[in-house]
mmCIF file of C-alpha atoms in Angstrom:
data_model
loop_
_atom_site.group_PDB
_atom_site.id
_atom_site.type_symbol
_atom_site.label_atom_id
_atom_site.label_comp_id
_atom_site.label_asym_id
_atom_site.label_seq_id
_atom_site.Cartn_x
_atom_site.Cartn_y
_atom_site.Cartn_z
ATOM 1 C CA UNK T 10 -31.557 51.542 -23.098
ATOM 2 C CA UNK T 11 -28.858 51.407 -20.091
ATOM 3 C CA UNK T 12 -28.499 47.707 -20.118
ATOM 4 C CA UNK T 13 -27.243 46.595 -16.569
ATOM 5 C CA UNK T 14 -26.209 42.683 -15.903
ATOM 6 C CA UNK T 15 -27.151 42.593 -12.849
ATOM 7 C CA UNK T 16 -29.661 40.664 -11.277
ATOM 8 C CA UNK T 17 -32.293 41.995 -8.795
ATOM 9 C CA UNK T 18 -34.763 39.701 -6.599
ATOM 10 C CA UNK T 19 -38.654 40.742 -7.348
ATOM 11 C CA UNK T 20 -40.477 38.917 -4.339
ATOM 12 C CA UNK T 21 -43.207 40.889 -4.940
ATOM 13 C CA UNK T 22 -43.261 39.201 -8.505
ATOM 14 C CA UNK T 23 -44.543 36.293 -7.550
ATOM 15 C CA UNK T 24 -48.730 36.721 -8.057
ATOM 16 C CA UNK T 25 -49.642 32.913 -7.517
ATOM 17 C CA UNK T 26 -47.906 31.517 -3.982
ATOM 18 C CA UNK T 27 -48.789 27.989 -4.474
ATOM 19 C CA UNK T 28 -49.088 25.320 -2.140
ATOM 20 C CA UNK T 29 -45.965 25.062 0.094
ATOM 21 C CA UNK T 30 -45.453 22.205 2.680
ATOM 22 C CA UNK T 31 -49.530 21.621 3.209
ATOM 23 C CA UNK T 32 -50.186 18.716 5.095
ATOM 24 C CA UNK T 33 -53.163 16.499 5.045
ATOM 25 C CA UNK T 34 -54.248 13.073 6.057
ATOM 26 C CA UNK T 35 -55.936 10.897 2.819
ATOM 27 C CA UNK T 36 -55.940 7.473 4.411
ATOM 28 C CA UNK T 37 -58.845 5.074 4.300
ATOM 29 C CA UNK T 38 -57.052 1.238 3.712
ATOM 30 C CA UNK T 39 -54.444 3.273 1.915
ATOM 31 C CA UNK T 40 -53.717 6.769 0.339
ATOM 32 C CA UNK T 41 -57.240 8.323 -1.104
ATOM 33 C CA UNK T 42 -56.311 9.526 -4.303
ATOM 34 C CA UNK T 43 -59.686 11.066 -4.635
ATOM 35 C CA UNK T 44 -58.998 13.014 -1.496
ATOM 36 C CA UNK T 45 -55.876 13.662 -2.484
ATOM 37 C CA UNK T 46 -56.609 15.160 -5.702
ATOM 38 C CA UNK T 47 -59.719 17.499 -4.193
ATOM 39 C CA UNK T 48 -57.046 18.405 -1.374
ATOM 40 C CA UNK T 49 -54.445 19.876 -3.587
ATOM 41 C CA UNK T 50 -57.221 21.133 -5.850
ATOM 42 C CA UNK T 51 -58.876 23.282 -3.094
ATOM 43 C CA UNK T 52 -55.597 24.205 -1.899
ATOM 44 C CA UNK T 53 -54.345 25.600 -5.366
ATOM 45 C CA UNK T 54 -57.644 27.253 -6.139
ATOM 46 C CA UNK T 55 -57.535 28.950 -2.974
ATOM 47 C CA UNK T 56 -53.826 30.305 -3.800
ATOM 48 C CA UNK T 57 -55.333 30.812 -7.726
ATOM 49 C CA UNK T 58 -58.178 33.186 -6.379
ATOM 50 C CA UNK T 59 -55.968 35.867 -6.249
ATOM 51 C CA UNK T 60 -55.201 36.284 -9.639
ATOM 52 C CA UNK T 61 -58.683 35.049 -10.917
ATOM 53 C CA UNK T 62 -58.091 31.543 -11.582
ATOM 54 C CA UNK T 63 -58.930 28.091 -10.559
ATOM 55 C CA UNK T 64 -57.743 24.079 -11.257
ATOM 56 C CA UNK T 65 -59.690 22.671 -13.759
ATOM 57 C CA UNK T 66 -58.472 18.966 -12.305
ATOM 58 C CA UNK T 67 -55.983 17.274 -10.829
ATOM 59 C CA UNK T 68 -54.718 14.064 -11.704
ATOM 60 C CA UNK T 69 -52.213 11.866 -9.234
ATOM 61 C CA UNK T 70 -50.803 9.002 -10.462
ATOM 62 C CA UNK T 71 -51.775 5.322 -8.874
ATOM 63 C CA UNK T 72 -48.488 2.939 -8.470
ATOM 64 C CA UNK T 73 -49.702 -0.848 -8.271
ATOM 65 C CA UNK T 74 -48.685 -0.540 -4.330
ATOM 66 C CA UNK T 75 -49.470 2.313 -1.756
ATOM 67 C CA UNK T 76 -46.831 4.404 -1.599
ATOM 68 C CA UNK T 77 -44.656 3.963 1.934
ATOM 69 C CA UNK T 78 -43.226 6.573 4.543
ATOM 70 C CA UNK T 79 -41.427 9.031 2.377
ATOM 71 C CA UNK T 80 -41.898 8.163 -0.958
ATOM 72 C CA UNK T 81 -42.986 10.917 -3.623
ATOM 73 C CA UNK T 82 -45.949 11.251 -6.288
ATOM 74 C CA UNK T 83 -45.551 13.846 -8.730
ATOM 75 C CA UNK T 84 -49.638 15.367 -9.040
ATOM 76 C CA UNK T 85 -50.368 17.310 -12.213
ATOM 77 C CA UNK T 86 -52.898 20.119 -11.521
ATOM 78 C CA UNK T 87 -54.487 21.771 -14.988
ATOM 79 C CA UNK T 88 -54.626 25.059 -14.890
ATOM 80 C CA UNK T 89 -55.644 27.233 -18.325
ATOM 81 C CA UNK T 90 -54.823 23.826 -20.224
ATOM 82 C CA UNK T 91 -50.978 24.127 -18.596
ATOM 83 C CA UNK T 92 -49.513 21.479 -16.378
ATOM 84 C CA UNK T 93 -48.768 22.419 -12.669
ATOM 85 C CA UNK T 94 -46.634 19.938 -11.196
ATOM 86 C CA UNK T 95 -47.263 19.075 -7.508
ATOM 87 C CA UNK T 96 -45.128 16.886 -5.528
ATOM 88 C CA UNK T 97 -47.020 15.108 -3.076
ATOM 89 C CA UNK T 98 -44.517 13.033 0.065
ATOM 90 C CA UNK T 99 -46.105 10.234 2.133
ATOM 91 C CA UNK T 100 -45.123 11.454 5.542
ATOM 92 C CA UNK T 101 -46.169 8.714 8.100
ATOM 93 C CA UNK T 102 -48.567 4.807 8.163
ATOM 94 C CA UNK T 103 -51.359 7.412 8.576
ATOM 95 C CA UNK T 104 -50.732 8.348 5.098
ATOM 96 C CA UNK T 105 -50.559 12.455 6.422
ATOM 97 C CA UNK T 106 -48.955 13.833 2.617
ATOM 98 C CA UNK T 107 -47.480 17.055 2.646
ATOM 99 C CA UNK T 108 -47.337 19.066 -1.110
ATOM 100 C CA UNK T 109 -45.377 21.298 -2.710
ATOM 101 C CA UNK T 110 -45.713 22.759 -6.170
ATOM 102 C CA UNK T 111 -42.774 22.607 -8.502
ATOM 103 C CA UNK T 112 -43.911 25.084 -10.577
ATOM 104 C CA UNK T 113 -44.595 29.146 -10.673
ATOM 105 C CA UNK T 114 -47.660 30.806 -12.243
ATOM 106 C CA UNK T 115 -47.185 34.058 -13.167
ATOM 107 C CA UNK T 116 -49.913 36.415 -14.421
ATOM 108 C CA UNK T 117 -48.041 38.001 -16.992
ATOM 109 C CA UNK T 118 -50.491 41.569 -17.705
ATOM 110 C CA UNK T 119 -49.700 42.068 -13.715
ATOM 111 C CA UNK T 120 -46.123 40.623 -13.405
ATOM 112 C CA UNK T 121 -45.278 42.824 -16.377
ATOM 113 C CA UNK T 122 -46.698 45.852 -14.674
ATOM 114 C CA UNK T 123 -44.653 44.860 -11.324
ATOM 115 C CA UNK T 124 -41.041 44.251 -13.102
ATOM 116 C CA UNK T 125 -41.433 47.235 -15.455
ATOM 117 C CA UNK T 126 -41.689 49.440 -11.661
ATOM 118 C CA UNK T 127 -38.304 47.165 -10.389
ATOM 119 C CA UNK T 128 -36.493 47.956 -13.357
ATOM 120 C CA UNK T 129 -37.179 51.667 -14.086
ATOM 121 C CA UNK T 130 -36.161 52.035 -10.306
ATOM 122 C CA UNK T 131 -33.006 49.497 -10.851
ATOM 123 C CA UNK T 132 -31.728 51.200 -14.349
ATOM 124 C CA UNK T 133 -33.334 55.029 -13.357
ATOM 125 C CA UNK T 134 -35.386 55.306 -16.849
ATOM 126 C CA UNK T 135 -38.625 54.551 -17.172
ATOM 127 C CA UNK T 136 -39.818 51.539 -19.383
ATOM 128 C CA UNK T 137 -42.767 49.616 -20.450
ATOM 129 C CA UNK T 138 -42.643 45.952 -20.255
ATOM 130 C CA UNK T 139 -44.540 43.344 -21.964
ATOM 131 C CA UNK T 140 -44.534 39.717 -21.250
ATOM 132 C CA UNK T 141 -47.482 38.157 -22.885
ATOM 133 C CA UNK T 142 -51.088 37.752 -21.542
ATOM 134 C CA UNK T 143 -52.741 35.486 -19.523
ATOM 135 C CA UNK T 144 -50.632 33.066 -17.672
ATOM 136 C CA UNK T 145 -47.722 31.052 -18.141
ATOM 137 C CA UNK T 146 -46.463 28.372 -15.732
ATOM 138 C CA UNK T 147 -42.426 27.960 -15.194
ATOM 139 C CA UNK T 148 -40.565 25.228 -13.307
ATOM 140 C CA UNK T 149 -38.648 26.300 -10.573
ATOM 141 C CA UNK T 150 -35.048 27.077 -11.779
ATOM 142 C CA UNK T 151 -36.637 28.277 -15.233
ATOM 143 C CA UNK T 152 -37.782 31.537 -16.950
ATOM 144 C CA UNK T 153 -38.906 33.027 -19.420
ATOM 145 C CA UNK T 154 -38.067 36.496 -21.340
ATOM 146 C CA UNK T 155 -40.212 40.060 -21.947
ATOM 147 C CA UNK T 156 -39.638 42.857 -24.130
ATOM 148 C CA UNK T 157 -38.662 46.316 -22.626
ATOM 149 C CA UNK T 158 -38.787 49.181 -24.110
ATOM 150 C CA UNK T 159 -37.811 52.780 -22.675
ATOM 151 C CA UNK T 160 -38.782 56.504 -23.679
ATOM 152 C CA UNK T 161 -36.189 57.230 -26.166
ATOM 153 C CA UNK T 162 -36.768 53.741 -28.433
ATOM 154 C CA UNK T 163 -34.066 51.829 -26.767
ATOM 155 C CA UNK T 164 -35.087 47.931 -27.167
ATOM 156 C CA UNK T 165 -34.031 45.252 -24.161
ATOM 157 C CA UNK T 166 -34.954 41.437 -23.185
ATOM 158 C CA UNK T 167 -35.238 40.642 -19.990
ATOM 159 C CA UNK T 168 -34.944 37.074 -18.319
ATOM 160 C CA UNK T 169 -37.334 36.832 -15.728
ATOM 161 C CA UNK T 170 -36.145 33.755 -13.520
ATOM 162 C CA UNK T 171 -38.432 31.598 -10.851
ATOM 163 C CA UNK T 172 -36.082 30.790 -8.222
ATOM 164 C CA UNK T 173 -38.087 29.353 -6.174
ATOM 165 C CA UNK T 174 -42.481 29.745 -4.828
ATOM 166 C CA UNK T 175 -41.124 32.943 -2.944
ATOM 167 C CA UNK T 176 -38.354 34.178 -5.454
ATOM 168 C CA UNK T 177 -38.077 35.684 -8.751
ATOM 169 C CA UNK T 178 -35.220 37.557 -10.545
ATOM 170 C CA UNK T 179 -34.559 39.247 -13.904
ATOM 171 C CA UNK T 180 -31.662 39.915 -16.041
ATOM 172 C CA UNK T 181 -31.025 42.396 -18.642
ATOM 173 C CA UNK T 182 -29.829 40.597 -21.528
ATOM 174 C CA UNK T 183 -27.045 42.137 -24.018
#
């Protein structure tokens, strides 16, 4: 298998968009955890539906004070018994929070499917991909590797990277 080292953006890879920069207002006395929780929940699930898949909870942590103007909770949503971080900020004394998910769901059947295309167009040979089934979740800034495999036998891994909610790149490895 041609083995380039180059390494191509797939923004069409990314088959969960999570919550990005969603603001709502949980005060009553304080921060409403409760609220909180079913905010990011419906919020996820409603990103989720698109590739079949919902929250089973969320869980934010409760420091022994409310939280102030611009401090940070780290929510953990559960998702197919994997741990979705969500980062929720205390934006004003109203107790508006904004979220933003720290981690990347892929779908890895469909995200297979969608880098095997973006490769046999990068490299110009057709290959079949496999990356697992059902879903794996990857922090921002981390990956994770499939197995190509082209018409003549040739073998490849590829390191599929989450840049970011919006960006995802792979690598041939040597």
């Amino acid at each position: 298998m041609h083995r380039p080292t180059t390494t191509r953006a797939a923004v069409v890879l990314l088959l969960a968009v999570v919550t990005s920069a969603c603001s709502f207002s949980f005060s009553i006395g304080g921060l409403d955890y409760e609220a909180l929780e079913e905010g990011i929940a419906e919020e996820l699930n409603a990103s989720y539906a698109s590739i079949g898949r919902s929250v089973e909870g969320v869980d934010c942590p409760e420091p022994d004070e409310d939280p102030g103007v611009g401090d940070q909770l780290v929510c953990t949503a559960t998702l197919e018994g994997q741990a979705v971080r969500v980062q929720a900020t205390v934006e004003d004394e109203d107790f508006n929070v904004t979220f933003n998910t720290l981690d990347v769901v892929y779908e890895l059947t469909d995200t297979a499917e969608l880098l095997a295309a973006d490769i046999s167009e990068a490299i110009g040979v057709p290959v079949n991909l496999n990356c697992g089934q059902g879903i794996t979740v990857v922090p921002i800034g981390d990956g994770f590797q499939c197995s190509a495999t082209d018409a003549g036998g040739g073998t490849a891994t590829i390191q599929v990277t989450a840049n970011d909610i919006e960006d995802t790149s792979w690598e041939i490895l040597e």
